[in-house]
Amino acid sequence: MKLLLLLGLELTLVCVHTEGQTGAIGKSFTPEKIEGEWYSVGLASDKREIIEEHGSMRVFVEHIHVFKNSSLAFHFHTVINGECTELYLVSDKTEKDGEYYVKYDGDNIFNVLATDYDGYIIFHLRNINNGEMFQLMELYGRKPELSSNIKEKFVDLCKKHGIVEENILDLTGSYLIPECVLVLTLQIAVSRPEMEERPEPPVLNEDSSPGLQHHPFLCTHQPVTNSVI
């Protein structure tokens, strides 16, 4: 019980600190409007290793589904043991407007910082795992490429959250991988009695660290060191 209370306090403190810096959409967020196909365009974190090749948060969105109770199902793909792999995560609403929780590589609270629903969406996520915390920010587009103005908006929001520019990655072009064949389905879902039925996740026996090639974001000059799978 003490551990749960401590975790809740940590998440609350992080939420208050972040909202004071930027302010999420909150009550004006309409989850039904983000249903459909998306592409990962930008990825950033104050802990760079988690978004680099083999990092646990290096995942690429394909589709978002909105349940009747407003829970969100994210369909990603990533790379596990050299194979392109599906990843299915279901996030549930918290008591705060526009805020969601999902269990993946720790406890995660996220919300939407900006979106026009038809073109782009920017997420901000806070992770707590084994007493350590980090931030993750993601830029999705309805198309594989977005305008420089949207990318600049993403960079600006990242900086406001204390993420340095060299930790902002451009994922444009990461979907152009003809050799990448989906061979396995990994489904991680948080069970709730009131939610729609979801299939049981398969059991994995090997390491599941994701990774794909990344590109410099805007004026970031981090060289690409790995080749396309």
Short mmCIF file of C-alpha atoms in Angstrom, two decimals:
data_model
loop_
_atom_site.label_atom_id
_atom_site.label_comp_id
_atom_site.label_asym_id
_atom_site.label_seq_id
_atom_site.Cartn_x
_atom_site.Cartn_y
_atom_site.Cartn_z
CA MET A 1 0.00 0.00 0.00
CA LYS A 2 2.83 2.42 0.85
CA LEU A 3 4.45 1.70 -2.53
CA LEU A 4 1.22 2.49 -4.39
CA LEU A 5 0.76 5.73 -2.45
CA LEU A 6 4.34 6.77 -3.20
CA LEU A 7 3.89 6.02 -6.92
CA GLY A 8 0.69 8.06 -6.98
CA LEU A 9 2.41 10.98 -5.27
CA GLU A 10 5.33 10.88 -7.73
CA LEU A 11 3.00 10.89 -10.72
CA THR A 12 0.97 13.75 -9.24
CA LEU A 13 4.06 15.87 -8.65
CA VAL A 14 5.28 15.30 -12.21
CA CYS A 15 1.84 16.18 -13.60
CA VAL A 16 1.67 19.45 -11.66
CA HIS A 17 5.18 20.43 -12.72
CA THR A 18 4.51 19.72 -16.39
CA GLU A 19 1.16 21.48 -16.56
CA GLY A 20 2.76 24.56 -15.07
CA GLN A 21 5.18 24.64 -18.00
CA THR A 22 2.94 24.01 -21.00
CA GLY A 23 -0.71 23.21 -20.32
CA ALA A 24 -2.27 20.24 -22.12
CA ILE A 25 -5.50 20.36 -24.13
CA GLY A 26 -7.49 18.89 -21.22
CA LYS A 27 -11.26 19.35 -21.42
CA SER A 28 -11.19 20.45 -25.06
CA PHE A 29 -9.66 17.14 -26.18
CA THR A 30 -12.08 15.03 -28.27
CA PRO A 31 -10.71 11.45 -28.34
CA GLU A 32 -13.11 10.26 -31.05
CA LYS A 33 -11.41 12.59 -33.53
CA ILE A 34 -8.02 10.86 -33.28
CA GLU A 35 -9.41 7.50 -34.45
CA GLY A 36 -7.63 6.12 -37.50
CA GLU A 37 -4.29 5.80 -39.21
CA TRP A 38 -1.22 7.72 -38.01
CA TYR A 39 2.51 7.82 -38.73
CA SER A 40 5.36 8.49 -36.29
CA VAL A 41 7.21 11.63 -37.41
CA GLY A 42 9.05 12.86 -34.31
CA LEU A 43 10.30 11.26 -31.10
CA ALA A 44 12.03 12.89 -28.14
CA SER A 45 13.01 12.17 -24.55
CA ASP A 46 15.15 13.54 -21.73
CA LYS A 47 16.58 10.00 -21.56
CA ARG A 48 17.93 9.52 -25.06
CA GLU A 49 18.85 5.83 -24.83
CA ILE A 50 15.19 4.78 -24.62
CA ILE A 51 14.46 6.18 -28.10
CA GLU A 52 17.66 5.04 -29.80
CA GLU A 53 18.05 1.69 -31.54
CA HIS A 54 17.09 -1.12 -29.12
CA GLY A 55 15.43 1.43 -26.80
CA SER A 56 12.18 0.34 -25.14
CA MET A 57 10.28 3.43 -26.33
CA ARG A 58 11.41 3.26 -29.96
CA VAL A 59 8.02 2.32 -31.38
CA PHE A 60 6.19 3.44 -34.54
CA VAL A 61 2.46 4.08 -34.57
CA GLU A 62 0.14 2.66 -37.23
CA HIS A 63 -3.39 3.12 -35.90
CA ILE A 64 -5.33 4.49 -32.93
CA HIS A 65 -8.70 3.00 -31.94
CA VAL A 66 -11.08 4.71 -29.51
CA PHE A 67 -13.22 2.44 -27.33
CA LYS A 68 -16.76 3.34 -26.29
CA ASN A 69 -15.53 4.27 -22.82
CA SER A 70 -12.88 6.58 -24.41
CA SER A 71 -9.95 4.24 -23.68
CA LEU A 72 -7.37 4.36 -26.46
CA ALA A 73 -5.82 1.38 -28.26
CA PHE A 74 -2.50 2.08 -29.96
CA HIS A 75 -1.28 -0.24 -32.70
CA PHE A 76 2.49 0.15 -33.08
CA HIS A 77 5.28 -1.70 -34.82
CA THR A 78 8.79 -2.09 -33.52
CA VAL A 79 11.77 -4.40 -34.02
CA ILE A 80 12.34 -7.43 -31.81
CA ASN A 81 15.33 -9.68 -32.47
CA GLY A 82 15.72 -8.22 -35.96
CA GLU A 83 12.08 -8.82 -36.94
CA CYS A 84 9.40 -6.17 -37.53
CA THR A 85 6.84 -6.81 -34.80
CA GLU A 86 3.38 -5.54 -33.89
CA LEU A 87 2.75 -3.97 -30.49
CA TYR A 88 -0.76 -3.37 -29.14
CA LEU A 89 -1.22 -1.10 -26.09
CA VAL A 90 -4.49 -0.09 -24.45
CA SER A 91 -4.57 3.03 -22.28
CA ASP A 92 -7.33 4.00 -19.88
CA LYS A 93 -8.54 7.46 -18.87
CA THR A 94 -7.57 8.80 -15.47
CA GLU A 95 -9.75 11.10 -13.36
CA LYS A 96 -8.17 14.13 -15.03
CA ASP A 97 -9.54 15.47 -18.32
CA GLY A 98 -7.53 14.36 -21.34
CA GLU A 99 -5.12 12.22 -19.30
CA TYR A 100 -4.46 8.50 -19.81
CA TYR A 101 -2.58 5.68 -18.10
CA VAL A 102 -0.87 2.69 -19.69
CA LYS A 103 1.40 -0.01 -18.30
CA TYR A 104 4.44 -0.52 -20.53
CA ASP A 105 8.05 -0.65 -19.36
CA GLY A 106 6.78 0.87 -16.12
CA ASP A 107 3.84 3.16 -15.30
CA ASN A 108 2.97 5.81 -17.86
CA ILE A 109 0.75 8.89 -17.71
CA PHE A 110 0.25 10.82 -20.96
CA ASN A 111 -1.85 13.56 -22.53
CA VAL A 112 -2.17 15.52 -25.75
CA LEU A 113 -0.34 18.85 -25.92
CA ALA A 114 -1.51 19.92 -29.38
CA THR A 115 -3.49 18.58 -32.34
CA ASP A 116 -5.64 19.66 -35.27
CA TYR A 117 -7.01 16.07 -35.50
CA ASP A 118 -6.76 15.99 -39.32
CA GLY A 119 -3.04 16.56 -39.69
CA TYR A 120 -0.93 16.06 -36.57
CA ILE A 121 -0.98 15.25 -32.87
CA ILE A 122 1.66 15.74 -30.15
CA PHE A 123 1.73 13.53 -27.05
CA HIS A 124 3.61 14.06 -23.80
CA LEU A 125 4.26 11.02 -21.61
CA ARG A 126 5.78 10.62 -18.15
CA ASN A 127 7.19 7.23 -17.16
CA ILE A 128 8.05 5.87 -13.71
CA ASN A 129 9.92 2.57 -13.54
CA ASN A 130 11.86 1.22 -10.55
CA GLY A 131 11.88 4.64 -8.91
CA GLU A 132 13.27 6.43 -11.99
CA MET A 133 11.38 8.89 -14.16
CA PHE A 134 11.70 10.17 -17.73
CA GLN A 135 9.69 12.15 -20.26
CA LEU A 136 8.75 11.03 -23.76
CA MET A 137 7.24 13.19 -26.50
CA GLU A 138 5.82 11.94 -29.78
CA LEU A 139 4.72 13.69 -32.97
CA TYR A 140 2.28 11.77 -35.19
CA GLY A 141 0.99 12.75 -38.61
CA ARG A 142 -1.93 11.59 -40.71
CA LYS A 143 0.66 11.42 -43.50
CA PRO A 144 4.26 10.14 -43.28
CA GLU A 145 5.65 13.68 -43.63
CA LEU A 146 4.70 16.95 -41.93
CA SER A 147 5.47 20.59 -42.64
CA SER A 148 8.47 22.33 -41.12
CA ASN A 149 6.09 24.56 -39.14
CA ILE A 150 4.59 21.55 -37.33
CA LYS A 151 8.05 20.11 -36.69
CA GLU A 152 9.20 23.43 -35.28
CA LYS A 153 6.15 23.45 -33.00
CA PHE A 154 7.15 19.99 -31.76
CA VAL A 155 10.73 21.10 -31.11
CA ASP A 156 9.50 24.16 -29.23
CA LEU A 157 7.24 22.07 -26.98
CA CYS A 158 10.07 19.61 -26.34
CA LYS A 159 12.36 22.43 -25.24
CA LYS A 160 9.65 23.84 -22.95
CA HIS A 161 9.62 20.45 -21.23
CA GLY A 162 13.39 20.52 -20.76
CA ILE A 163 14.29 18.15 -23.62
CA VAL A 164 17.43 19.28 -25.43
CA GLU A 165 17.48 19.47 -29.22
CA GLU A 166 19.99 16.64 -29.67
CA ASN A 167 17.43 14.33 -28.03
CA ILE A 168 14.79 15.06 -30.69
CA LEU A 169 14.69 12.51 -33.52
CA ASP A 170 13.09 12.77 -36.96
CA LEU A 171 11.47 9.46 -37.93
CA THR A 172 10.49 10.59 -41.43
CA GLY A 173 11.18 7.77 -43.89
CA SER A 174 11.25 5.01 -41.28
CA TYR A 175 8.22 3.38 -42.89
CA LEU A 176 10.07 2.82 -46.17
CA ILE A 177 11.32 -0.63 -45.18
CA PRO A 178 10.19 -3.24 -47.77
CA GLU A 179 12.14 -6.05 -46.07
CA CYS A 180 10.32 -5.50 -42.77
CA VAL A 181 7.74 -8.29 -42.46
CA LEU A 182 5.41 -8.58 -39.49
CA VAL A 183 6.01 -12.03 -38.01
CA LEU A 184 4.80 -11.78 -34.43
CA THR A 185 2.09 -10.03 -32.41
CA LEU A 186 2.82 -8.64 -28.98
CA GLN A 187 -0.27 -7.46 -27.14
CA ILE A 188 -0.01 -5.69 -23.81
CA ALA A 189 -3.35 -4.48 -22.38
CA VAL A 190 -4.53 -3.26 -19.01
CA SER A 191 -7.66 -5.28 -18.17
CA ARG A 192 -10.82 -3.47 -17.15
CA PRO A 193 -14.19 -5.30 -16.70
CA GLU A 194 -16.14 -2.54 -18.42
CA MET A 195 -13.96 -2.46 -21.54
CA GLU A 196 -14.55 -4.20 -24.84
CA GLU A 197 -13.19 -7.71 -25.16
CA ARG A 198 -9.51 -7.92 -26.07
CA PRO A 199 -7.47 -10.95 -27.15
CA GLU A 200 -5.02 -12.52 -24.70
CA PRO A 201 -1.38 -11.49 -25.29
CA PRO A 202 1.10 -14.15 -26.45
CA VAL A 203 4.01 -15.16 -24.19
CA LEU A 204 7.48 -13.98 -25.24
CA ASN A 205 10.53 -15.91 -24.15
CA GLU A 206 13.27 -13.72 -25.64
CA ASP A 207 14.49 -10.14 -25.30
CA SER A 208 12.05 -7.58 -26.66
CA SER A 209 14.12 -4.43 -27.12
CA PRO A 210 12.89 -2.36 -30.09
CA GLY A 211 14.95 -0.39 -32.56
CA LEU A 212 14.92 1.16 -36.05
CA GLN A 213 17.00 3.63 -38.04
CA HIS A 214 16.58 7.31 -37.04
CA HIS A 215 17.28 10.59 -38.80
CA PRO A 216 18.34 14.00 -37.45
CA PHE A 217 15.38 16.21 -36.53
CA LEU A 218 15.42 19.68 -38.09
CA CYS A 219 18.83 21.25 -37.28
CA THR A 220 19.97 18.41 -35.00
CA HIS A 221 23.34 17.11 -36.20
CA GLN A 222 23.38 13.65 -34.64
CA PRO A 223 24.83 11.25 -37.31
CA VAL A 224 23.00 8.10 -38.41
CA THR A 225 25.11 5.12 -37.41
CA ASN A 226 22.90 2.12 -38.21
CA SER A 227 21.54 0.85 -41.50
CA VAL A 228 17.99 0.10 -42.61
CA ILE A 229 16.86 -3.37 -41.57
#
